Coordinates of N, CA, C and O in Angstrom, one line a residue:
M1 N 25.6 -45.3 -8.6 CA 26.8 -45.8 -9.3 C 27.7 -46.4 -8.3 O 28.2 -45.8 -7.3
Q2 N 28.1 -47.7 -8.5 CA 29.1 -48.3 -7.6 C 30.4 -48.0 -8.2 O 30.6 -47.7 -9.3
Q3 N 31.4 -48.1 -7.3 CA 32.8 -47.7 -7.7 C 33.7 -48.9 -7.6 O 33.3 -50.0 -7.1
D4 N 34.8 -48.7 -8.2 CA 35.9 -49.8 -8.1 C 36.4 -49.9 -6.7 O 36.0 -49.1 -5.8
E5 N 37.3 -50.8 -6.5 CA 37.9 -51.0 -5.2 C 38.7 -49.8 -4.7 O 38.9 -49.7 -3.5
T6 N 39.2 -49.0 -5.6 CA 39.9 -47.8 -5.1 C 39.0 -46.6 -5.4 O 38.2 -46.5 -6.3
T7 N 39.2 -45.6 -4.6 CA 38.4 -44.3 -4.8 C 39.3 -43.3 -5.3 O 40.5 -43.5 -5.4
M8 N 38.8 -42.1 -5.6 CA 39.6 -41.0 -6.0 C 40.5 -40.5 -4.8 O 41.5 -39.9 -5.0
A9 N 40.1 -40.8 -3.6 CA 40.8 -40.4 -2.5 C 41.9 -41.5 -2.3 O 42.1 -42.4 -3.1
G10 N 42.6 -41.4 -1.1 CA 43.8 -42.2 -0.9 C 43.6 -43.7 -0.7 O 44.3 -44.5 -1.3
E11 N 42.6 -44.1 0.0 CA 42.3 -45.5 0.2 C 40.9 -46.0 -0.1 O 40.0 -45.2 -0.1
A12 N 40.8 -47.2 -0.5 CA 39.5 -47.8 -0.8 C 38.7 -48.0 0.5 O 39.3 -48.2 1.6
T13 N 37.4 -47.9 0.4 CA 36.5 -48.2 1.5 C 36.5 -49.7 1.7 O 36.3 -50.4 0.7
P14 N 36.7 -50.2 2.9 CA 36.8 -51.7 3.1 C 35.5 -52.4 3.2 O 35.2 -53.0 4.2
W15 N 34.7 -52.4 2.1 CA 33.4 -53.1 2.1 C 33.7 -54.6 2.2 O 34.7 -55.1 1.7
D16 N 32.9 -55.3 2.9 CA 33.1 -56.8 3.0 C 32.5 -57.5 1.8 O 32.1 -56.8 0.8
E17 N 32.6 -58.8 1.7 CA 32.2 -59.5 0.5 C 30.7 -59.4 0.2 O 30.3 -59.6 -0.9
N18 N 29.9 -59.0 1.2 CA 28.5 -58.7 1.0 C 28.2 -57.3 0.7 O 27.0 -56.9 0.6
G19 N 29.2 -56.5 0.5 CA 29.0 -55.1 0.2 C 28.6 -54.3 1.4 O 27.8 -53.3 1.2
Q20 N 29.0 -54.7 2.5 CA 28.6 -53.9 3.7 C 29.8 -53.5 4.5 O 30.9 -54.0 4.4
L21 N 29.5 -52.5 5.4 CA 30.6 -51.9 6.2 C 30.0 -51.5 7.6 O 29.0 -50.8 7.6
E22 N 30.6 -52.1 8.6 CA 30.1 -51.7 10.0 C 30.8 -50.4 10.4 O 32.1 -50.4 10.4
V23 N 30.1 -49.4 10.8 CA 30.6 -48.1 11.1 C 30.0 -47.6 12.4 O 28.9 -48.0 12.8
L24 N 30.7 -46.6 13.0 CA 30.2 -45.8 14.1 C 29.8 -44.5 13.4 O 30.7 -43.9 12.7
T25 N 28.6 -44.0 13.6 CA 28.2 -42.7 13.1 C 28.2 -41.6 14.2 O 27.9 -41.9 15.3
F26 N 28.6 -40.4 13.8 CA 28.7 -39.3 14.7 C 28.5 -38.0 13.9 O 28.7 -38.0 12.7
D27 N 28.2 -37.0 14.6 CA 28.0 -35.7 14.0 C 29.2 -34.8 14.3 O 29.7 -34.8 15.4
V28 N 29.5 -34.0 13.3 CA 30.5 -32.9 13.4 C 29.8 -31.7 12.7 O 29.5 -31.8 11.5
G29 N 29.3 -30.8 13.5 CA 28.5 -29.7 12.9 C 27.2 -30.3 12.4 O 26.6 -31.1 13.1
D30 N 26.8 -29.9 11.2 CA 25.6 -30.4 10.6 C 25.8 -31.7 9.8 O 24.9 -32.2 9.1
E31 N 27.0 -32.2 9.8 CA 27.3 -33.4 9.0 C 27.3 -34.7 9.8 O 27.8 -34.7 10.9
R32 N 26.9 -35.7 9.2 CA 26.9 -37.1 9.8 C 28.1 -37.8 9.2 O 28.1 -37.9 8.0
L33 N 29.0 -38.2 10.0 CA 30.2 -38.9 9.5 C 30.2 -40.3 10.0 O 29.5 -40.7 10.9
A34 N 31.0 -41.2 9.3 CA 31.0 -42.6 9.7 C 32.5 -43.0 9.6 O 33.2 -42.7 8.7
V35 N 32.9 -43.8 10.7 CA 34.3 -44.3 10.7 C 34.1 -45.8 10.9 O 33.2 -46.3 11.7
E36 N 34.9 -46.6 10.2 CA 34.9 -48.1 10.4 C 34.9 -48.5 11.9 O 35.8 -48.0 12.6
A37 N 34.0 -49.3 12.3 CA 33.9 -49.7 13.7 C 35.2 -50.4 14.2 O 35.6 -50.2 15.3
V38 N 35.9 -51.1 13.3 CA 37.1 -51.8 13.7 C 38.2 -50.9 14.1 O 39.1 -51.3 14.9
S39 N 38.1 -49.6 13.7 CA 39.2 -48.6 14.1 C 38.9 -47.9 15.4 O 39.8 -47.2 15.9
I40 N 37.7 -48.1 15.9 CA 37.3 -47.4 17.2 C 38.0 -48.0 18.4 O 37.9 -49.2 18.6
R41 N 38.6 -47.2 19.2 CA 39.3 -47.7 20.4 C 38.5 -47.3 21.7 O 38.4 -48.1 22.6
E42 N 38.0 -46.1 21.7 CA 37.3 -45.6 22.9 C 36.3 -44.5 22.4 O 36.5 -43.9 21.4
I43 N 35.3 -44.3 23.3 CA 34.5 -43.1 23.1 C 34.5 -42.5 24.5 O 34.1 -43.1 25.5
L44 N 35.0 -41.3 24.5 CA 35.3 -40.6 25.8 C 34.4 -39.4 26.0 O 34.1 -38.7 25.0
D45 N 34.0 -39.1 27.2 CA 33.5 -37.8 27.5 C 34.6 -36.8 27.3 O 35.8 -37.1 27.2
L46 N 34.3 -35.5 27.1 CA 35.3 -34.5 26.9 C 36.2 -34.5 28.1 O 35.8 -34.6 29.2
L47 N 37.5 -34.3 27.8 CA 38.6 -34.2 28.8 C 39.2 -32.9 28.6 O 39.2 -32.3 27.6
P48 N 39.9 -32.4 29.7 CA 40.7 -31.2 29.6 C 41.8 -31.3 28.5 O 42.5 -32.3 28.5
E49 N 41.8 -30.4 27.6 CA 42.8 -30.4 26.5 C 43.9 -29.5 26.8 O 43.8 -28.4 27.3
T50 N 45.1 -29.9 26.4 CA 46.3 -29.1 26.5 C 46.7 -28.6 25.1 O 47.0 -29.5 24.2
P51 N 46.7 -27.3 24.9 CA 47.1 -26.8 23.6 C 48.6 -27.1 23.3 O 49.4 -27.2 24.2
V52 N 48.9 -27.4 22.0 CA 50.3 -27.7 21.6 C 50.7 -26.5 20.8 O 50.3 -26.3 19.7
P53 N 51.6 -25.6 21.4 CA 52.1 -24.4 20.6 C 52.7 -24.8 19.3 O 53.5 -25.8 19.3
G54 N 52.3 -24.2 18.2 CA 52.9 -24.4 16.9 C 52.3 -25.6 16.2 O 52.7 -25.8 15.0
A55 N 51.4 -26.3 16.8 CA 50.8 -27.5 16.1 C 49.8 -26.9 15.1 O 49.2 -25.9 15.2
P56 N 49.6 -27.7 14.0 CA 48.6 -27.3 13.0 C 47.2 -27.3 13.7 O 46.9 -28.0 14.6
A57 N 46.3 -26.4 13.1 CA 45.0 -26.2 13.7 C 44.2 -27.5 13.7 O 43.3 -27.7 14.6
L58 N 44.4 -28.4 12.8 CA 43.6 -29.7 12.7 C 43.9 -30.5 14.0 O 43.0 -31.1 14.5
V59 N 45.1 -30.5 14.5 CA 45.5 -31.3 15.7 C 46.2 -30.4 16.6 O 47.4 -30.5 16.8
A60 N 45.5 -29.4 17.2 CA 46.2 -28.4 18.0 C 46.3 -28.6 19.5 O 46.8 -27.8 20.2
S61 N 45.8 -29.8 19.9 CA 45.8 -30.1 21.4 C 45.9 -31.6 21.6 O 45.7 -32.4 20.7
V62 N 46.2 -31.9 22.8 CA 46.3 -33.3 23.3 C 45.5 -33.5 24.6 O 45.2 -32.5 25.3
V63 N 45.1 -34.8 24.9 CA 44.5 -35.1 26.2 C 45.4 -36.2 26.8 O 46.0 -37.0 26.1
N64 N 45.3 -36.3 28.1 CA 45.9 -37.4 28.8 C 44.8 -38.3 29.2 O 44.0 -38.0 30.1
F65 N 44.8 -39.5 28.7 CA 43.8 -40.5 29.0 C 44.5 -41.8 29.5 O 45.2 -42.4 28.7
R66 N 44.3 -42.1 30.8 CA 44.9 -43.3 31.4 C 46.4 -43.3 31.2 O 47.0 -44.3 30.9
G67 N 47.0 -42.1 31.3 CA 48.5 -42.0 31.2 C 49.0 -42.0 29.7 O 50.2 -42.0 29.5
K68 N 48.1 -42.0 28.8 CA 48.5 -42.0 27.4 C 48.1 -40.6 26.8 O 47.0 -40.1 27.0
I69 N 49.1 -40.0 26.0 CA 48.8 -38.7 25.4 C 48.2 -39.0 24.0 O 48.8 -39.7 23.2
I70 N 47.0 -38.5 23.8 CA 46.3 -38.7 22.6 C 46.0 -37.3 21.9 O 45.4 -36.4 22.5
P71 N 46.5 -37.2 20.6 CA 46.3 -35.9 19.9 C 44.8 -35.9 19.6 O 44.1 -36.9 19.3
I72 N 44.2 -34.6 19.6 CA 42.8 -34.4 19.4 C 42.7 -33.7 18.0 O 43.2 -32.6 17.9
A73 N 41.9 -34.3 17.1 CA 41.7 -33.7 15.8 C 40.3 -33.1 15.7 O 39.3 -33.7 16.2
D74 N 40.3 -31.9 15.1 CA 39.0 -31.2 14.9 C 38.8 -31.3 13.4 O 39.3 -30.5 12.6
L75 N 37.9 -32.2 13.0 CA 37.6 -32.4 11.6 C 36.9 -31.2 10.9 O 36.9 -31.0 9.7
R76 N 36.4 -30.3 11.8 CA 35.9 -29.0 11.3 C 36.9 -28.3 10.5 O 36.6 -27.6 9.5
V77 N 38.2 -28.3 10.9 CA 39.3 -27.7 10.3 C 39.5 -28.3 8.9 O 39.6 -27.6 7.9
A78 N 39.6 -29.6 8.8 CA 39.8 -30.3 7.5 C 38.7 -30.0 6.5 O 39.0 -29.9 5.3
F79 N 37.5 -29.9 7.0 CA 36.3 -29.7 6.1 C 35.9 -28.3 6.0 O 34.9 -28.0 5.4
G80 N 36.7 -27.4 6.5 CA 36.4 -25.9 6.4 C 35.1 -25.5 7.0 O 34.5 -24.6 6.5
M81 N 34.8 -26.1 8.1 CA 33.6 -25.8 8.9 C 33.9 -24.8 10.0 O 35.0 -24.8 10.5
P82 N 32.9 -24.0 10.4 CA 33.2 -23.1 11.5 C 33.5 -23.9 12.8 O 32.9 -24.9 13.0
R83 N 34.4 -23.4 13.6 CA 34.8 -24.1 14.8 C 33.8 -23.9 15.9 O 33.1 -22.9 15.9
N84 N 33.6 -24.8 16.8 CA 32.6 -24.8 17.8 C 33.1 -23.9 19.0 O 34.1 -24.1 19.6
P85 N 32.4 -22.8 19.3 CA 32.8 -22.0 20.4 C 32.7 -22.8 21.7 O 31.8 -23.6 21.8
V86 N 33.5 -22.5 22.6 CA 33.6 -23.2 23.9 C 32.2 -23.2 24.6 O 31.8 -24.1 25.2
E87 N 31.5 -22.1 24.5 CA 30.2 -22.0 25.2 C 29.1 -22.9 24.5 O 28.1 -23.1 25.1
D88 N 29.4 -23.4 23.3 CA 28.4 -24.3 22.7 C 28.7 -25.8 23.0 O 27.9 -26.6 22.6
V89 N 29.7 -26.1 23.8 CA 30.0 -27.4 24.2 C 28.9 -27.9 25.1 O 28.5 -27.2 26.0
N90 N 28.4 -29.1 24.9 CA 27.4 -29.7 25.7 C 27.6 -31.1 26.1 O 28.6 -31.7 25.7
A91 N 26.7 -31.7 26.8 CA 26.8 -33.1 27.3 C 26.9 -34.1 26.2 O 27.3 -35.2 26.4
D92 N 26.4 -33.8 25.0 CA 26.5 -34.8 23.9 C 27.9 -34.9 23.2 O 28.1 -35.8 22.5
H93 N 28.7 -33.9 23.4 CA 30.0 -33.9 22.8 C 30.9 -35.0 23.4 O 30.9 -35.3 24.6
R94 N 31.6 -35.7 22.5 CA 32.4 -36.8 22.8 C 33.7 -36.7 22.0 O 33.8 -36.0 21.0
I95 N 34.7 -37.5 22.5 CA 35.9 -37.7 21.7 C 35.9 -39.2 21.3 O 35.8 -40.1 22.1
V96 N 36.0 -39.4 20.0 CA 36.0 -40.8 19.4 C 37.5 -41.1 19.1 O 38.1 -40.5 18.3
V97 N 38.0 -42.0 19.9 CA 39.4 -42.4 19.7 C 39.5 -43.5 18.7 O 38.9 -44.6 18.9
I98 N 40.2 -43.2 17.6 CA 40.4 -44.2 16.6 C 41.9 -44.6 16.5 O 42.7 -43.9 17.0
E99 N 42.1 -45.7 15.9 CA 43.5 -46.1 15.5 C 43.6 -46.2 14.0 O 42.8 -46.8 13.4
T100 N 44.5 -45.4 13.5 CA 44.8 -45.4 12.0 C 46.2 -45.5 11.8 O 47.1 -45.4 12.7
E101 N 46.6 -45.8 10.5 CA 48.0 -45.9 10.2 C 48.4 -44.6 9.4 O 47.8 -44.3 8.4
I102 N 49.5 -44.0 9.9 CA 50.0 -42.8 9.3 C 51.5 -43.1 9.0 O 52.2 -43.3 10.0
G103 N 51.9 -43.0 7.8 CA 53.3 -43.3 7.5 C 53.8 -44.6 7.9 O 54.9 -44.8 8.3
G104 N 52.9 -45.6 7.8 CA 53.3 -47.0 8.2 C 53.3 -47.3 9.7 O 53.6 -48.4 10.1
E105 N 52.9 -46.3 10.5 CA 52.9 -46.4 11.9 C 51.5 -46.3 12.5 O 50.7 -45.4 12.1
P106 N 51.1 -47.3 13.4 CA 49.7 -47.1 14.0 C 49.7 -45.9 14.9 O 50.7 -45.7 15.6
L107 N 48.6 -45.2 14.9 CA 48.5 -44.0 15.7 C 47.1 -43.8 16.2 O 46.1 -44.0 15.5
Q108 N 47.0 -43.6 17.5 CA 45.7 -43.3 18.1 C 45.4 -41.8 18.1 O 46.3 -41.0 18.5
I109 N 44.2 -41.4 17.6 CA 43.9 -40.0 17.4 C 42.4 -39.9 18.0 O 41.6 -40.7 17.6
G110 N 42.2 -38.8 18.7 CA 40.8 -38.5 19.2 C 40.2 -37.6 18.2 O 40.7 -36.6 17.8
L111 N 38.9 -37.9 17.8 CA 38.2 -37.0 16.9 C 37.1 -36.3 17.7 O 36.3 -37.0 18.4
R112 N 37.0 -35.0 17.7 CA 36.0 -34.3 18.4 C 34.7 -34.6 17.7 O 34.6 -34.5 16.5
S113 N 33.6 -34.9 18.4 CA 32.3 -35.1 17.8 C 31.3 -34.3 18.6 O 31.4 -34.1 19.8
D114 N 30.2 -33.8 17.9 CA 29.2 -33.1 18.6 C 28.1 -34.1 19.2 O 27.5 -33.8 20.1
K115 N 28.0 -35.3 18.6 CA 27.1 -36.3 19.1 C 27.5 -37.6 18.4 O 27.6 -37.7 17.2
V116 N 27.6 -38.6 19.3 CA 27.9 -40.0 18.8 C 26.5 -40.7 18.7 O 25.7 -40.6 19.6
H117 N 26.3 -41.4 17.5 CA 25.0 -42.0 17.3 C 25.0 -43.5 17.6 O 24.7 -43.9 18.7
E118 N 25.5 -44.3 16.6 CA 25.4 -45.7 16.8 C 26.3 -46.4 15.9 O 26.9 -45.8 15.0
V119 N 26.5 -47.7 16.2 CA 27.2 -48.6 15.3 C 26.1 -49.1 14.4 O 25.1 -49.6 14.8
T120 N 26.4 -49.0 13.1 CA 25.4 -49.5 12.1 C 26.1 -50.1 10.9 O 27.3 -50.0 10.8
I121 N 25.3 -50.7 10.0 CA 25.8 -51.3 8.8 C 25.4 -50.4 7.6 O 24.2 -50.1 7.5
L122 N 26.4 -50.1 6.8 CA 26.1 -49.3 5.6 C 26.2 -50.3 4.4 O 27.0 -51.3 4.5
D123 N 25.5 -50.0 3.4 CA 25.5 -50.9 2.2 C 26.1 -50.1 1.0 O 25.8 -49.0 0.7
R124 N 27.0 -50.9 0.4 CA 27.8 -50.3 -0.8 C 26.8 -49.8 -1.9 O 27.1 -48.8 -2.6
A125 N 25.7 -50.5 -2.0 CA 24.7 -50.1 -3.0 C 24.2 -48.7 -2.8 O 23.7 -48.1 -3.8
D126 N 24.2 -48.2 -1.6 CA 23.8 -46.8 -1.3 C 24.9 -45.8 -1.4 O 24.6 -44.6 -1.1
S127 N 26.0 -46.2 -1.8 CA 27.2 -45.3 -1.8 C 27.6 -44.8 -3.1 O 27.2 -45.4 -4.2
S128 N 28.3 -43.7 -3.1 CA 28.8 -43.1 -4.4 C 30.1 -42.3 -4.1 O 30.3 -41.9 -2.9
E129 N 30.9 -42.1 -5.1 CA 32.1 -41.3 -4.9 C 31.6 -39.9 -4.7 O 30.6 -39.5 -5.2
P130 N 32.5 -39.1 -4.1 CA 32.1 -37.6 -3.9 C 32.1 -37.0 -5.3 O 32.9 -37.3 -6.2
P131 N 31.1 -36.1 -5.6 CA 31.0 -35.5 -6.9 C 32.2 -34.5 -7.2 O 32.8 -34.0 -6.3
L132 N 32.4 -34.3 -8.5 CA 33.5 -33.4 -8.9 C 33.1 -32.0 -8.5 O 34.0 -31.2 -8.1
L133 N 31.8 -31.6 -8.6 CA 31.4 -30.3 -8.2 C 30.3 -30.4 -7.2 O 29.7 -31.4 -7.0
G134 N 30.1 -29.3 -6.5 CA 28.9 -29.2 -5.6 C 29.3 -29.7 -4.2 O 28.4 -29.9 -3.4
M135 N 30.5 -29.8 -3.9 CA 30.9 -30.2 -2.5 C 31.6 -29.0 -1.9 O 32.4 -28.3 -2.5
R136 N 31.4 -28.9 -0.6 CA 32.1 -27.8 0.1 C 33.4 -28.2 0.7 O 34.2 -27.4 1.2
W137 N 33.7 -29.5 0.7 CA 34.9 -30.1 1.2 C 35.9 -30.5 0.1 O 35.5 -30.6 -1.0
R138 N 37.1 -30.6 0.6 CA 38.1 -31.1 -0.4 C 37.8 -32.5 -0.7 O 37.6 -33.4 0.1
R139 N 37.6 -32.8 -2.0 CA 37.2 -34.1 -2.5 C 38.0 -35.3 -2.0 O 37.6 -36.3 -1.7
E140 N 39.3 -35.0 -2.0 CA 40.3 -36.1 -1.6 C 40.1 -36.5 -0.1 O 40.6 -37.5 0.3
F141 N 39.4 -35.7 0.7 CA 39.2 -36.0 2.1 C 38.0 -36.8 2.3 O 37.7 -37.2 3.4
V142 N 37.2 -37.2 1.2 CA 36.0 -37.9 1.4 C 36.2 -39.2 0.6 O 36.4 -39.2 -0.6
R143 N 36.1 -40.4 1.2 CA 36.1 -41.7 0.5 C 34.8 -41.9 -0.3 O 34.8 -42.2 -1.4
E144 N 33.7 -41.8 0.5 CA 32.4 -42.0 -0.2 C 31.3 -41.3 0.6 O 31.5 -40.9 1.7
L145 N 30.2 -41.1 -0.1 CA 29.0 -40.6 0.4 C 28.0 -41.7 0.4 O 27.8 -42.4 -0.6
V146 N 27.2 -41.9 1.5 CA 26.3 -43.0 1.6 C 24.9 -42.4 1.9 O 24.7 -41.7 2.9
R147 N 24.0 -42.7 1.0 CA 22.6 -42.2 1.1 C 21.9 -43.0 2.2 O 21.9 -44.2 2.2
Q148 N 21.2 -42.3 3.0 CA 20.3 -42.8 4.1 C 19.0 -42.1 4.0 O 19.0 -41.0 3.5
P149 N 18.0 -42.7 4.6 CA 16.7 -41.9 4.6 C 16.8 -40.6 5.2 O 17.2 -40.5 6.4
G150 N 16.6 -39.5 4.5 CA 16.7 -38.2 5.0 C 18.0 -37.6 5.2 O 18.1 -36.4 5.7
S151 N 19.1 -38.3 4.8 CA 20.4 -37.7 5.0 C 21.5 -38.4 4.2 O 21.2 -39.4 3.5
V152 N 22.7 -37.9 4.2 CA 23.8 -38.5 3.6 C 24.9 -38.6 4.6 O 25.2 -37.7 5.4
I153 N 25.5 -39.8 4.7 CA 26.6 -40.0 5.6 C 27.9 -39.9 4.8 O 28.1 -40.5 3.8
V154 N 28.9 -39.1 5.4 CA 30.2 -38.9 4.8 C 31.1 -39.9 5.4 O 31.3 -40.0 6.7
I155 N 31.8 -40.7 4.6 CA 32.9 -41.5 5.1 C 34.2 -40.8 4.8 O 34.6 -40.7 3.6
P156 N 34.8 -40.2 5.8 CA 36.0 -39.4 5.5 C 37.2 -40.3 5.3 O 37.3 -41.4 5.8
D157 N 38.2 -39.8 4.5 CA 39.4 -40.5 4.3 C 40.4 -40.0 5.3 O 41.2 -39.1 5.0
L158 N 40.3 -40.5 6.5 CA 41.2 -40.0 7.6 C 42.7 -40.2 7.3 O 43.4 -39.2 7.6
P159 N 43.1 -41.3 6.8 CA 44.6 -41.4 6.5 C 45.0 -40.3 5.6 O 46.1 -39.7 5.8
T160 N 44.2 -40.0 4.6 CA 44.6 -38.9 3.6 C 44.6 -37.5 4.3 O 45.5 -36.7 4.2
I161 N 43.6 -37.3 5.2 CA 43.5 -36.0 5.9 C 44.8 -35.9 6.8 O 45.4 -34.8 6.8
F162 N 45.1 -36.9 7.6 CA 46.2 -36.8 8.5 C 47.6 -36.8 7.8 O 48.5 -36.2 8.2
T163 N 47.7 -37.6 6.7 CA 48.9 -37.6 5.9 C 49.2 -36.2 5.2 O 50.3 -35.7 5.2
S164 N 48.1 -35.6 4.7 CA 48.3 -34.3 4.1 C 48.8 -33.3 5.2 O 49.5 -32.4 4.9
L165 N 48.2 -33.5 6.4 CA 48.7 -32.6 7.5 C 50.2 -32.8 7.8 O 50.9 -31.9 7.9
A166 N 50.6 -34.1 7.8 CA 52.0 -34.4 8.1 C 52.9 -33.8 7.0 O 54.0 -33.3 7.3
E167 N 52.5 -33.9 5.8 CA 53.3 -33.5 4.6 C 53.3 -31.9 4.6 O 54.3 -31.4 4.2
A168 N 52.3 -31.3 5.1 CA 52.3 -29.8 5.1 C 53.1 -29.3 6.2 O 53.5 -28.1 6.2
A169 N 53.4 -30.1 7.2 CA 54.2 -29.6 8.4 C 55.7 -29.5 8.1 O 56.2 -30.0 7.2

């Protein structure tokens, strides 16, 4: 089932005129996520994180990268997934730095990932809105689900996730 230009979540998925979207795919836990390639600024090896006392669990630390302070988001928190113990961190883990707009302001945020895969093209014909039932995540945090051979890719609605965080603070 194809959807209209707007989703049940906050923003529409920016499919191009051919019904395609270029994305970076990466894993968080057992889930494969995709973020629009145009929003990617850097892919970093893990850096020492500085905890921010009193910050929400979703964005509880920052890193210093080339003199710039970047908040680090753990999407496991938003999606209610178990957090990764420090001893499980390995060489595949990366920080995917994206730029998104929150409250009308551009903001760079690092997303913790367990493994970065590739830049690929998704087809709108393979996508559907998140179902009303049968999801373990908050529906408004998911723009779309895209079927792939042997898996489903989740396109998270990052502005909604981060805006809800800002409103809850």
